[in-house]
Amino acid sequence: MAANRPSRASLWIAGLATAALLGLAAPLAAVLGVLLAPTIGTAILDRSQGKGTARITGLFGLAAAAHPAYRLLNGSADWAMAIDQATDPTTLVTAWASQGLGAILAEIAPLLVRAALDSRSRRHAENLHAARQALEAEWGVPPAGQPPL
Amino acid sequence: MPAFDFDPSSGHGAADIPAKPEWSIGGLYTVHADQPLGPIGGLPAFAATDISRRRTGLIAIPCLAHLPPRSLALTMLENTPVEGMMCPIAHGPALGPDGLPAMFIIHQSPGDTAAGTAPWRDTDLIATLLRPAAAALDRLQSLGLTHRAIRADNLFRGRHGDAVVLGPAWSAPPGYFQPALYEPPCMAMCHPAGRGDGHIADDVYALGITLVVLALGHDPLAGMSDDAIIRRKLEIGSFAAVTGDARLPTAIADLARGMLAEDPDHRPTPAMLANPSAARSRRVAARPPRRAQRSLQLGGHPVWTARNLAHALCTAPDQGIRLLHDGSIDRWLRRSLGDPALAVRLEECMRRRGTTPGHDPRAEKLLLLRAVTLLDPLAPLSWGGLALWPDGIGTLLAATVADPPAQQAALREIVESEAQFAWASMQEARVDAMRARLESHRQLMWLRQRGWGGGLPRLRYALNPLLPCASPTLAGHLVTRIDDLLPALDKMAAGANASLSGPIDAQIGAFMTARHEHRIDADLLTLADAKDPARSALIQLRLLARLQRHLHQDPMPALASWLAARATPLLLTRQNRTKRGAALAELQTLALKGDLLAIQNLIDDPSGQATDTDGAALAKLRALEIDGELADLSTQGDARAQIARTWAQELAMSAGYVLLAALVAAAVLA
């Protein structure tokens, strides 16, 4: 779908932002890279149009990486602190678990919505069948599939 | 006294004749079948009793089924009796001797037959017959009626010396039972049922003949055929023909000479006869008929006078028209009869109305009619051998209904050709031609009416107000008035005949439209062409419901059930099953109530039908829509999955953004 395909400009902007981040704040980029490693992997593996799962995973990953990144920027923002942050098991598990939750949500949510929609359609079909049977009983309309009298 | 209804409580079905044969007319008069009185006035008579007044000494005379009684005379004389004649007291249907209903006319018992074998003295004739009969005829004339049944064997009196009473004359068409002797030749040559009401002068003529017969003590022309009597009267005049060489008392001879004048205008009126001396002295100069030097052979008899020739043309029309065309009659008129003026008038008539011989039979009949009227201005309407007086066409139609179809065909031609007007226009001095034209047009309109409301049956019923309906559906019932129709149909519907296709047939249709003043011709026309039995039943229901409403008649449950059963298929076409079931249930209820109009309103409901049709169309449309929606639902699985994916992503993304915003804010604020 063309609407879900990233445009050339957004790819350029994302590339420039990444390059700028690597150039200006390489330690931060490294921390984000480690913390968002599952997202990066998902983005590579996700073959669906628009890469919805990767985007949801990324959002959840960014949310989990917001606090470590803020601490790095408020701190010395050097490579030592970046390595310290990136190797902190709590931070790492939290970030990766958050991304896992996002991935699970991305997979389960369609199933739940689909179930809700199917249920609604079934109720509507039942109502339609009842209305048709009433017409058949009241007006002698031939049952569905029979030629009209 | 008005006519009475048939009393169902006292009446019996044809298969249920009571052990003691008594019949009731309207529950007011009893007819004693076990007391026949012999023929009176040409018909069998029975003793009768007035139940309400416990009066005996009455007689009941039944009418013949195909001969309608004289309705106007019955109506007037029942209300205004005339002294000196047997006037009707009441009339109505009762069971006849054959177990079937017949119209009976109740009279006061007349006493014994007055005529005997001995000649009457002239003083007796004048005192006991002429004066009272003249007074009665004078009264009858003032009522606009005629008797038309005065003859020696239809006179009655209590005892010798009492005034004679004229016998009954109301159970059959005027002059129906009169022998040719008692009728003027222009009446005698007509069909007995087509003589019409005639004029009071015809009664004076019959009274004159009666005087002669009673004075002689015998029929002077006994043994002669009717045709021979007519020819003799036309040839030498009625008085000479009847009296011949017989010796009559002078007074009677003088009176009879005037009373038997050929021209009705020359006969004394009843008022004049009340004073026999004055009537005797009255002399009207009448030229004797011109006699030819040589006779003309026509119809197997020699013709000597112009009136004889007219009569011969009536009786032998085919030979007559041939002689007219080949000029034989013209030559005979000029050379033998010596009446060139008459020949010129006849020639002029033929030239103006002339036809190619054999080319147009109807035109030739019309030509013959004009020729006859020209030769004998007193002659009746003559059409192809059938002679009738124009006002007798109705009774003749009724009387000849069972005869060979040629008679009815001739009567149809008379009406279609407006022969009455053609005849009247040649008799302007005697007949109101304009009135004849209006009557002729009226009859033609009835005849040309299409469907069951027209034709000869319509004419028959319209011209005979007391003629019973001849429908086979009503076999065993005597229906003479429109009020009697629905009860008779109701009884018939309750009986074995209810399996017939429908209550109204061509005869009943013609009867209804002739007797009912409301216009039903359009419905009868539709009914005649209706092929669908249910549609036909609906039209019949509409006609009978209208009749029931207009006549304010009682419920007719059997008839209503009968019609409802036949019209039910129309209700079954309703598509709304709930309303259809309710309508069928209501139909049964209404049928039991016998309300024809309510049944008609239930079945003949165009707005309800339109609503039903529209509803059915909408229902089909809605069903199609539903089918479409269901088909869409069954094929929308992939689409729903796509929607679910999109919505789920949006949802998860939203949750992610919310979480991101919350944690960023928490990190900044911590």
JSON list of N, CA, C and O in Angstrom, two decimals, chain A residues 1 55-56 59-60 62-63 70 109-110 113-114 118 121 124-125 128-129 132 135-141, chain B residues 575-578 612 615-616 619 622 626-627 629-630 637 640-642 644 648 652-653 657 659-660 663 667:
[
{"chain": "A", "resi": 1, "resn": "MET", "atom": "N", "xyz": [0.84, -1.19, 0.00]},
{"chain": "A", "resi": 1, "resn": "MET", "atom": "CA", "xyz": [0.00, 0.00, 0.00]},
{"chain": "A", "resi": 1, "resn": "MET", "atom": "C", "xyz": [0.88, 1.24, 0.00]},
{"chain": "A", "resi": 1, "resn": "MET", "atom": "O", "xyz": [1.75, 1.40, 0.85]},
{"chain": "A", "resi": 55, "resn": "ARG", "atom": "N", "xyz": [7.00, -0.41, 14.23]},
{"chain": "A", "resi": 55, "resn": "ARG", "atom": "CA", "xyz": [6.72, 0.95, 14.71]},
{"chain": "A", "resi": 55, "resn": "ARG", "atom": "C", "xyz": [6.18, 0.91, 16.13]},
{"chain": "A", "resi": 55, "resn": "ARG", "atom": "O", "xyz": [6.56, 1.72, 16.99]},
{"chain": "A", "resi": 56, "resn": "ILE", "atom": "N", "xyz": [5.25, -0.06, 16.40]},
{"chain": "A", "resi": 56, "resn": "ILE", "atom": "CA", "xyz": [4.70, -0.15, 17.76]},
{"chain": "A", "resi": 56, "resn": "ILE", "atom": "C", "xyz": [5.79, -0.56, 18.75]},
{"chain": "A", "resi": 56, "resn": "ILE", "atom": "O", "xyz": [5.93, 0.02, 19.83]},
{"chain": "A", "resi": 59, "resn": "LEU", "atom": "N", "xyz": [7.94, 2.41, 19.46]},
{"chain": "A", "resi": 59, "resn": "LEU", "atom": "CA", "xyz": [7.32, 3.39, 20.36]},
{"chain": "A", "resi": 59, "resn": "LEU", "atom": "C", "xyz": [7.46, 2.94, 21.81]},
{"chain": "A", "resi": 59, "resn": "LEU", "atom": "O", "xyz": [7.81, 3.74, 22.70]},
{"chain": "A", "resi": 60, "resn": "PHE", "atom": "N", "xyz": [7.17, 1.64, 22.03]},
{"chain": "A", "resi": 60, "resn": "PHE", "atom": "CA", "xyz": [7.29, 1.14, 23.40]},
{"chain": "A", "resi": 60, "resn": "PHE", "atom": "C", "xyz": [8.76, 1.18, 23.84]},
{"chain": "A", "resi": 60, "resn": "PHE", "atom": "O", "xyz": [9.06, 1.47, 25.01]},
{"chain": "A", "resi": 62, "resn": "LEU", "atom": "N", "xyz": [11.10, 3.30, 22.79]},
{"chain": "A", "resi": 62, "resn": "LEU", "atom": "CA", "xyz": [11.45, 4.71, 23.05]},
{"chain": "A", "resi": 62, "resn": "LEU", "atom": "C", "xyz": [10.94, 5.14, 24.41]},
{"chain": "A", "resi": 62, "resn": "LEU", "atom": "O", "xyz": [11.61, 5.87, 25.16]},
{"chain": "A", "resi": 63, "resn": "ALA", "atom": "N", "xyz": [9.68, 4.68, 24.72]},
{"chain": "A", "resi": 63, "resn": "ALA", "atom": "CA", "xyz": [9.12, 5.05, 26.02]},
{"chain": "A", "resi": 63, "resn": "ALA", "atom": "C", "xyz": [10.01, 4.50, 27.15]},
{"chain": "A", "resi": 63, "resn": "ALA", "atom": "O", "xyz": [10.30, 5.20, 28.14]},
{"chain": "A", "resi": 70, "resn": "TYR", "atom": "N", "xyz": [17.53, 10.46, 29.21]},
{"chain": "A", "resi": 70, "resn": "TYR", "atom": "CA", "xyz": [17.48, 11.73, 29.91]},
{"chain": "A", "resi": 70, "resn": "TYR", "atom": "C", "xyz": [18.58, 11.81, 30.98]},
{"chain": "A", "resi": 70, "resn": "TYR", "atom": "O", "xyz": [19.22, 12.85, 31.15]},
{"chain": "A", "resi": 109, "resn": "ALA", "atom": "N", "xyz": [-3.63, -7.33, 19.26]},
{"chain": "A", "resi": 109, "resn": "ALA", "atom": "CA", "xyz": [-4.68, -6.33, 19.08]},
{"chain": "A", "resi": 109, "resn": "ALA", "atom": "C", "xyz": [-5.54, -6.60, 17.82]},
{"chain": "A", "resi": 109, "resn": "ALA", "atom": "O", "xyz": [-6.78, -6.55, 17.88]},
{"chain": "A", "resi": 110, "resn": "PRO", "atom": "N", "xyz": [-4.94, -6.92, 16.67]},
{"chain": "A", "resi": 110, "resn": "PRO", "atom": "CA", "xyz": [-5.78, -7.21, 15.49]},
{"chain": "A", "resi": 110, "resn": "PRO", "atom": "C", "xyz": [-6.73, -8.39, 15.72]},
{"chain": "A", "resi": 110, "resn": "PRO", "atom": "O", "xyz": [-7.87, -8.38, 15.26]},
{"chain": "A", "resi": 113, "resn": "VAL", "atom": "N", "xyz": [-9.63, -7.10, 17.87]},
{"chain": "A", "resi": 113, "resn": "VAL", "atom": "CA", "xyz": [-10.53, -6.22, 17.10]},
{"chain": "A", "resi": 113, "resn": "VAL", "atom": "C", "xyz": [-11.31, -7.04, 16.08]},
{"chain": "A", "resi": 113, "resn": "VAL", "atom": "O", "xyz": [-12.51, -6.85, 15.87]},
{"chain": "A", "resi": 114, "resn": "ARG", "atom": "N", "xyz": [-10.61, -8.00, 15.46]},
{"chain": "A", "resi": 114, "resn": "ARG", "atom": "CA", "xyz": [-11.30, -8.85, 14.48]},
{"chain": "A", "resi": 114, "resn": "ARG", "atom": "C", "xyz": [-12.44, -9.65, 15.13]},
{"chain": "A", "resi": 114, "resn": "ARG", "atom": "O", "xyz": [-13.53, -9.76, 14.57]},
{"chain": "A", "resi": 118, "resn": "ASP", "atom": "N", "xyz": [-16.30, -9.37, 14.07]},
{"chain": "A", "resi": 118, "resn": "ASP", "atom": "CA", "xyz": [-17.04, -10.57, 13.64]},
{"chain": "A", "resi": 118, "resn": "ASP", "atom": "C", "xyz": [-18.30, -10.77, 14.48]},
{"chain": "A", "resi": 118, "resn": "ASP", "atom": "O", "xyz": [-19.36, -11.15, 13.97]},
{"chain": "A", "resi": 121, "resn": "SER", "atom": "N", "xyz": [-20.92, -8.37, 13.26]},
{"chain": "A", "resi": 121, "resn": "SER", "atom": "CA", "xyz": [-21.47, -8.80, 11.96]},
{"chain": "A", "resi": 121, "resn": "SER", "atom": "C", "xyz": [-22.43, -9.96, 12.13]},
{"chain": "A", "resi": 121, "resn": "SER", "atom": "O", "xyz": [-23.48, -10.05, 11.47]},
{"chain": "A", "resi": 124, "resn": "HIS", "atom": "N", "xyz": [-25.71, -8.73, 13.41]},
{"chain": "A", "resi": 124, "resn": "HIS", "atom": "CA", "xyz": [-26.42, -8.03, 12.33]},
{"chain": "A", "resi": 124, "resn": "HIS", "atom": "C", "xyz": [-27.05, -9.04, 11.37]},
{"chain": "A", "resi": 124, "resn": "HIS", "atom": "O", "xyz": [-28.21, -8.89, 10.95]},
{"chain": "A", "resi": 125, "resn": "ALA", "atom": "N", "xyz": [-26.30, -10.10, 11.05]},
{"chain": "A", "resi": 125, "resn": "ALA", "atom": "CA", "xyz": [-26.82, -11.14, 10.15]},
{"chain": "A", "resi": 125, "resn": "ALA", "atom": "C", "xyz": [-28.02, -11.85, 10.77]},
{"chain": "A", "resi": 125, "resn": "ALA", "atom": "O", "xyz": [-29.00, -12.15, 10.08]},
{"chain": "A", "resi": 128, "resn": "LEU", "atom": "N", "xyz": [-30.95, -9.67, 10.36]},
{"chain": "A", "resi": 128, "resn": "LEU", "atom": "CA", "xyz": [-31.43, -9.68, 8.97]},
{"chain": "A", "resi": 128, "resn": "LEU", "atom": "C", "xyz": [-32.20, -10.96, 8.67]},
{"chain": "A", "resi": 128, "resn": "LEU", "atom": "O", "xyz": [-33.24, -10.93, 8.01]},
{"chain": "A", "resi": 129, "resn": "HIS", "atom": "N", "xyz": [-31.71, -12.09, 9.14]},
{"chain": "A", "resi": 129, "resn": "HIS", "atom": "CA", "xyz": [-32.41, -13.35, 8.93]},
{"chain": "A", "resi": 129, "resn": "HIS", "atom": "C", "xyz": [-33.79, -13.31, 9.57]},
{"chain": "A", "resi": 129, "resn": "HIS", "atom": "O", "xyz": [-34.79, -13.76, 8.97]},
{"chain": "A", "resi": 132, "resn": "ARG", "atom": "N", "xyz": [-36.11, -11.23, 7.50]},
{"chain": "A", "resi": 132, "resn": "ARG", "atom": "CA", "xyz": [-36.52, -11.89, 6.26]},
{"chain": "A", "resi": 132, "resn": "ARG", "atom": "C", "xyz": [-37.57, -12.97, 6.53]},
{"chain": "A", "resi": 132, "resn": "ARG", "atom": "O", "xyz": [-38.54, -13.13, 5.78]},
{"chain": "A", "resi": 135, "resn": "LEU", "atom": "N", "xyz": [-40.82, -11.34, 6.85]},
{"chain": "A", "resi": 135, "resn": "LEU", "atom": "CA", "xyz": [-41.38, -11.00, 5.54]},
{"chain": "A", "resi": 135, "resn": "LEU", "atom": "C", "xyz": [-41.96, -12.22, 4.85]},
{"chain": "A", "resi": 135, "resn": "LEU", "atom": "O", "xyz": [-43.01, -12.16, 4.22]},
{"chain": "A", "resi": 136, "resn": "GLU", "atom": "N", "xyz": [-41.24, -13.35, 4.98]},
{"chain": "A", "resi": 136, "resn": "GLU", "atom": "CA", "xyz": [-41.74, -14.59, 4.36]},
{"chain": "A", "resi": 136, "resn": "GLU", "atom": "C", "xyz": [-43.07, -15.01, 4.99]},
{"chain": "A", "resi": 136, "resn": "GLU", "atom": "O", "xyz": [-44.00, -15.42, 4.29]},
{"chain": "A", "resi": 137, "resn": "ALA", "atom": "N", "xyz": [-43.14, -14.86, 6.31]},
{"chain": "A", "resi": 137, "resn": "ALA", "atom": "CA", "xyz": [-44.36, -15.27, 6.99]},
{"chain": "A", "resi": 137, "resn": "ALA", "atom": "C", "xyz": [-45.52, -14.31, 6.70]},
{"chain": "A", "resi": 137, "resn": "ALA", "atom": "O", "xyz": [-46.66, -14.73, 6.54]},
{"chain": "A", "resi": 138, "resn": "GLU", "atom": "N", "xyz": [-45.24, -13.03, 6.60]},
{"chain": "A", "resi": 138, "resn": "GLU", "atom": "CA", "xyz": [-46.29, -12.03, 6.46]},
{"chain": "A", "resi": 138, "resn": "GLU", "atom": "C", "xyz": [-46.74, -11.85, 5.02]},
{"chain": "A", "resi": 138, "resn": "GLU", "atom": "O", "xyz": [-47.93, -11.71, 4.73]},
{"chain": "A", "resi": 139, "resn": "TRP", "atom": "N", "xyz": [-45.82, -11.89, 4.11]},
{"chain": "A", "resi": 139, "resn": "TRP", "atom": "CA", "xyz": [-46.14, -11.55, 2.72]},
{"chain": "A", "resi": 139, "resn": "TRP", "atom": "C", "xyz": [-45.93, -12.70, 1.75]},
{"chain": "A", "resi": 139, "resn": "TRP", "atom": "O", "xyz": [-46.14, -12.52, 0.54]},
{"chain": "A", "resi": 140, "resn": "GLY", "atom": "N", "xyz": [-45.49, -13.84, 2.28]},
{"chain": "A", "resi": 140, "resn": "GLY", "atom": "CA", "xyz": [-45.30, -14.96, 1.36]},
{"chain": "A", "resi": 140, "resn": "GLY", "atom": "C", "xyz": [-44.11, -14.79, 0.45]},
{"chain": "A", "resi": 140, "resn": "GLY", "atom": "O", "xyz": [-44.08, -15.38, -0.65]},
{"chain": "A", "resi": 141, "resn": "VAL", "atom": "N", "xyz": [-43.16, -13.98, 0.85]},
{"chain": "A", "resi": 141, "resn": "VAL", "atom": "CA", "xyz": [-41.95, -13.83, 0.03]},
{"chain": "A", "resi": 141, "resn": "VAL", "atom": "C", "xyz": [-41.22, -15.17, 0.00]},
{"chain": "A", "resi": 141, "resn": "VAL", "atom": "O", "xyz": [-41.07, -15.81, 1.05]},
{"chain": "B", "resi": 575, "resn": "GLN", "atom": "N", "xyz": [-51.98, -10.53, -0.45]},
{"chain": "B", "resi": 575, "resn": "GLN", "atom": "CA", "xyz": [-50.68, -11.14, -0.18]},
{"chain": "B", "resi": 575, "resn": "GLN", "atom": "C", "xyz": [-50.28, -11.06, 1.28]},
{"chain": "B", "resi": 575, "resn": "GLN", "atom": "O", "xyz": [-49.43, -11.82, 1.73]},
{"chain": "B", "resi": 576, "resn": "ASN", "atom": "N", "xyz": [-50.90, -10.12, 1.99]},
{"chain": "B", "resi": 576, "resn": "ASN", "atom": "CA", "xyz": [-50.59, -10.04, 3.41]},
{"chain": "B", "resi": 576, "resn": "ASN", "atom": "C", "xyz": [-51.37, -11.14, 4.13]},
{"chain": "B", "resi": 576, "resn": "ASN", "atom": "O", "xyz": [-52.59, -11.09, 4.23]},
{"chain": "B", "resi": 577, "resn": "ARG", "atom": "N", "xyz": [-50.61, -12.13, 4.62]},
{"chain": "B", "resi": 577, "resn": "ARG", "atom": "CA", "xyz": [-51.28, -13.32, 5.13]},
{"chain": "B", "resi": 577, "resn": "ARG", "atom": "C", "xyz": [-52.10, -13.04, 6.39]},
{"chain": "B", "resi": 577, "resn": "ARG", "atom": "O", "xyz": [-53.18, -13.60, 6.58]},
{"chain": "B", "resi": 578, "resn": "THR", "atom": "N", "xyz": [-51.62, -12.16, 7.21]},
{"chain": "B", "resi": 578, "resn": "THR", "atom": "CA", "xyz": [-52.35, -11.87, 8.45]},
{"chain": "B", "resi": 578, "resn": "THR", "atom": "C", "xyz": [-53.68, -11.21, 8.13]},
{"chain": "B", "resi": 578, "resn": "THR", "atom": "O", "xyz": [-54.74, -11.62, 8.61]},
{"chain": "B", "resi": 612, "resn": "ASP", "atom": "N", "xyz": [-52.31, -3.40, -0.17]},
{"chain": "B", "resi": 612, "resn": "ASP", "atom": "CA", "xyz": [-51.75, -4.75, -0.12]},
{"chain": "B", "resi": 612, "resn": "ASP", "atom": "C", "xyz": [-50.70, -4.94, -1.22]},
{"chain": "B", "resi": 612, "resn": "ASP", "atom": "O", "xyz": [-49.62, -5.49, -0.97]},
{"chain": "B", "resi": 615, "resn": "GLY", "atom": "N", "xyz": [-47.66, -2.95, -0.33]},
{"chain": "B", "resi": 615, "resn": "GLY", "atom": "CA", "xyz": [-46.96, -3.61, 0.77]},
{"chain": "B", "resi": 615, "resn": "GLY", "atom": "C", "xyz": [-46.18, -4.82, 0.29]},
{"chain": "B", "resi": 615, "resn": "GLY", "atom": "O", "xyz": [-45.04, -5.05, 0.71]},
{"chain": "B", "resi": 616, "resn": "ALA", "atom": "N", "xyz": [-46.80, -5.59, -0.60]},
{"chain": "B", "resi": 616, "resn": "ALA", "atom": "CA", "xyz": [-46.12, -6.78, -1.12]},
{"chain": "B", "resi": 616, "resn": "ALA", "atom": "C", "xyz": [-44.88, -6.39, -1.93]},
{"chain": "B", "resi": 616, "resn": "ALA", "atom": "O", "xyz": [-43.83, -7.03, -1.82]},
{"chain": "B", "resi": 619, "resn": "ALA", "atom": "N", "xyz": [-42.26, -5.38, 0.46]},
{"chain": "B", "resi": 619, "resn": "ALA", "atom": "CA", "xyz": [-41.72, -6.55, 1.15]},
{"chain": "B", "resi": 619, "resn": "ALA", "atom": "C", "xyz": [-40.71, -7.27, 0.26]},
{"chain": "B", "resi": 619, "resn": "ALA", "atom": "O", "xyz": [-39.65, -7.70, 0.74]},
{"chain": "B", "resi": 622, "resn": "ARG", "atom": "N", "xyz": [-37.58, -5.19, 0.17]},
{"chain": "B", "resi": 622, "resn": "ARG", "atom": "CA", "xyz": [-36.84, -5.29, 1.44]},
{"chain": "B", "resi": 622, "resn": "ARG", "atom": "C", "xyz": [-36.13, -6.65, 1.52]},
{"chain": "B", "resi": 622, "resn": "ARG", "atom": "O", "xyz": [-35.00, -6.74, 1.99]},
{"chain": "B", "resi": 626, "resn": "ILE", "atom": "N", "xyz": [-32.22, -7.33, 2.06]},
{"chain": "B", "resi": 626, "resn": "ILE", "atom": "CA", "xyz": [-31.69, -8.20, 3.11]},
{"chain": "B", "resi": 626, "resn": "ILE", "atom": "C", "xyz": [-30.77, -9.24, 2.50]},
{"chain": "B", "resi": 626, "resn": "ILE", "atom": "O", "xyz": [-29.67, -9.51, 3.03]},
{"chain": "B", "resi": 627, "resn": "ASP", "atom": "N", "xyz": [-31.23, -9.84, 1.40]},
{"chain": "B", "resi": 627, "resn": "ASP", "atom": "CA", "xyz": [-30.39, -10.85, 0.74]},
{"chain": "B", "resi": 627, "resn": "ASP", "atom": "C", "xyz": [-29.06, -10.25, 0.35]},
{"chain": "B", "resi": 627, "resn": "ASP", "atom": "O", "xyz": [-28.00, -10.89, 0.48]},
{"chain": "B", "resi": 629, "resn": "GLU", "atom": "N", "xyz": [-27.55, -7.64, 1.74]},
{"chain": "B", "resi": 629, "resn": "GLU", "atom": "CA", "xyz": [-26.74, -7.37, 2.95]},
{"chain": "B", "resi": 629, "resn": "GLU", "atom": "C", "xyz": [-26.12, -8.66, 3.47]},
{"chain": "B", "resi": 629, "resn": "GLU", "atom": "O", "xyz": [-24.96, -8.68, 3.89]},
{"chain": "B", "resi": 630, "resn": "LEU", "atom": "N", "xyz": [-26.93, -9.74, 3.48]},
{"chain": "B", "resi": 630, "resn": "LEU", "atom": "CA", "xyz": [-26.39, -11.01, 3.97]},
{"chain": "B", "resi": 630, "resn": "LEU", "atom": "C", "xyz": [-25.27, -11.51, 3.07]},
{"chain": "B", "resi": 630, "resn": "LEU", "atom": "O", "xyz": [-24.26, -12.04, 3.56]},
{"chain": "B", "resi": 637, "resn": "GLY", "atom": "N", "xyz": [-15.23, -11.02, 5.06]},
{"chain": "B", "resi": 637, "resn": "GLY", "atom": "CA", "xyz": [-14.27, -11.52, 6.05]},
{"chain": "B", "resi": 637, "resn": "GLY", "atom": "C", "xyz": [-12.90, -10.87, 5.90]},
{"chain": "B", "resi": 637, "resn": "GLY", "atom": "O", "xyz": [-12.32, -10.38, 6.88]},
{"chain": "B", "resi": 640, "resn": "ARG", "atom": "N", "xyz": [-12.99, -7.26, 6.79]},
{"chain": "B", "resi": 640, "resn": "ARG", "atom": "CA", "xyz": [-13.02, -7.06, 8.25]},
{"chain": "B", "resi": 640, "resn": "ARG", "atom": "C", "xyz": [-11.64, -7.31, 8.86]},
{"chain": "B", "resi": 640, "resn": "ARG", "atom": "O", "xyz": [-11.23, -6.59, 9.78]},
{"chain": "B", "resi": 641, "resn": "ALA", "atom": "N", "xyz": [-10.92, -8.30, 8.35]},
{"chain": "B", "resi": 641, "resn": "ALA", "atom": "CA", "xyz": [-9.58, -8.58, 8.88]},
{"chain": "B", "resi": 641, "resn": "ALA", "atom": "C", "xyz": [-8.65, -7.39, 8.66]},
{"chain": "B", "resi": 641, "resn": "ALA", "atom": "O", "xyz": [-7.87, -6.99, 9.55]},
{"chain": "B", "resi": 642, "resn": "GLN", "atom": "N", "xyz": [-8.75, -6.80, 7.47]},
{"chain": "B", "resi": 642, "resn": "GLN", "atom": "CA", "xyz": [-7.92, -5.63, 7.17]},
{"chain": "B", "resi": 642, "resn": "GLN", "atom": "C", "xyz": [-8.26, -4.47, 8.10]},
{"chain": "B", "resi": 642, "resn": "GLN", "atom": "O", "xyz": [-7.38, -3.80, 8.63]},
{"chain": "B", "resi": 644, "resn": "ALA", "atom": "N", "xyz": [-9.62, -4.74, 10.98]},
{"chain": "B", "resi": 644, "resn": "ALA", "atom": "CA", "xyz": [-9.17, -5.09, 12.32]},
{"chain": "B", "resi": 644, "resn": "ALA", "atom": "C", "xyz": [-7.68, -4.79, 12.48]},
{"chain": "B", "resi": 644, "resn": "ALA", "atom": "O", "xyz": [-7.24, -4.24, 13.51]},
{"chain": "B", "resi": 648, "resn": "ALA", "atom": "N", "xyz": [-6.29, -2.05, 14.98]},
{"chain": "B", "resi": 648, "resn": "ALA", "atom": "CA", "xyz": [-5.42, -2.54, 16.06]},
{"chain": "B", "resi": 648, "resn": "ALA", "atom": "C", "xyz": [-4.10, -1.79, 16.07]},
{"chain": "B", "resi": 648, "resn": "ALA", "atom": "O", "xyz": [-3.58, -1.42, 17.13]},
{"chain": "B", "resi": 652, "resn": "ALA", "atom": "N", "xyz": [-2.73, 0.38, 19.07]},
{"chain": "B", "resi": 652, "resn": "ALA", "atom": "CA", "xyz": [-1.45, 0.11, 19.72]},
{"chain": "B", "resi": 652, "resn": "ALA", "atom": "C", "xyz": [-0.51, 1.32, 19.63]},
{"chain": "B", "resi": 652, "resn": "ALA", "atom": "O", "xyz": [0.21, 1.65, 20.58]},
{"chain": "B", "resi": 653, "resn": "MET", "atom": "N", "xyz": [-0.54, 1.96, 18.44]},
{"chain": "B", "resi": 653, "resn": "MET", "atom": "CA", "xyz": [0.28, 3.16, 18.27]},
{"chain": "B", "resi": 653, "resn": "MET", "atom": "C", "xyz": [-0.15, 4.24, 19.25]},
{"chain": "B", "resi": 653, "resn": "MET", "atom": "O", "xyz": [0.69, 4.91, 19.88]},
{"chain": "B", "resi": 657, "resn": "TYR", "atom": "N", "xyz": [2.16, 5.97, 22.00]},
{"chain": "B", "resi": 657, "resn": "TYR", "atom": "CA", "xyz": [2.39, 7.43, 22.13]},
{"chain": "B", "resi": 657, "resn": "TYR", "atom": "C", "xyz": [2.06, 7.91, 23.52]},
{"chain": "B", "resi": 657, "resn": "TYR", "atom": "O", "xyz": [2.79, 8.71, 24.11]},
{"chain": "B", "resi": 659, "resn": "LEU", "atom": "N", "xyz": [2.10, 6.14, 26.25]},
{"chain": "B", "resi": 659, "resn": "LEU", "atom": "CA", "xyz": [3.13, 5.64, 27.17]},
{"chain": "B", "resi": 659, "resn": "LEU", "atom": "C", "xyz": [4.42, 6.45, 27.04]},
{"chain": "B", "resi": 659, "resn": "LEU", "atom": "O", "xyz": [5.06, 6.82, 28.05]},
{"chain": "B", "resi": 660, "resn": "LEU", "atom": "N", "xyz": [4.79, 6.74, 25.78]},
{"chain": "B", "resi": 660, "resn": "LEU", "atom": "CA", "xyz": [6.01, 7.53, 25.56]},
{"chain": "B", "resi": 660, "resn": "LEU", "atom": "C", "xyz": [5.92, 8.91, 26.21]},
{"chain": "B", "resi": 660, "resn": "LEU", "atom": "O", "xyz": [6.83, 9.37, 26.91]},
{"chain": "B", "resi": 663, "resn": "LEU", "atom": "N", "xyz": [6.18, 8.60, 30.03]},
{"chain": "B", "resi": 663, "resn": "LEU", "atom": "CA", "xyz": [7.50, 8.29, 30.58]},
{"chain": "B", "resi": 663, "resn": "LEU", "atom": "C", "xyz": [8.48, 9.43, 30.34]},
{"chain": "B", "resi": 663, "resn": "LEU", "atom": "O", "xyz": [9.35, 9.70, 31.18]},
{"chain": "B", "resi": 667, "resn": "ALA", "atom": "N", "xyz": [10.32, 11.22, 33.29]},
{"chain": "B", "resi": 667, "resn": "ALA", "atom": "CA", "xyz": [11.78, 11.38, 33.34]},
{"chain": "B", "resi": 667, "resn": "ALA", "atom": "C", "xyz": [12.18, 12.82, 33.52]},
{"chain": "B", "resi": 667, "resn": "ALA", "atom": "O", "xyz": [13.09, 13.15, 34.29]}
]
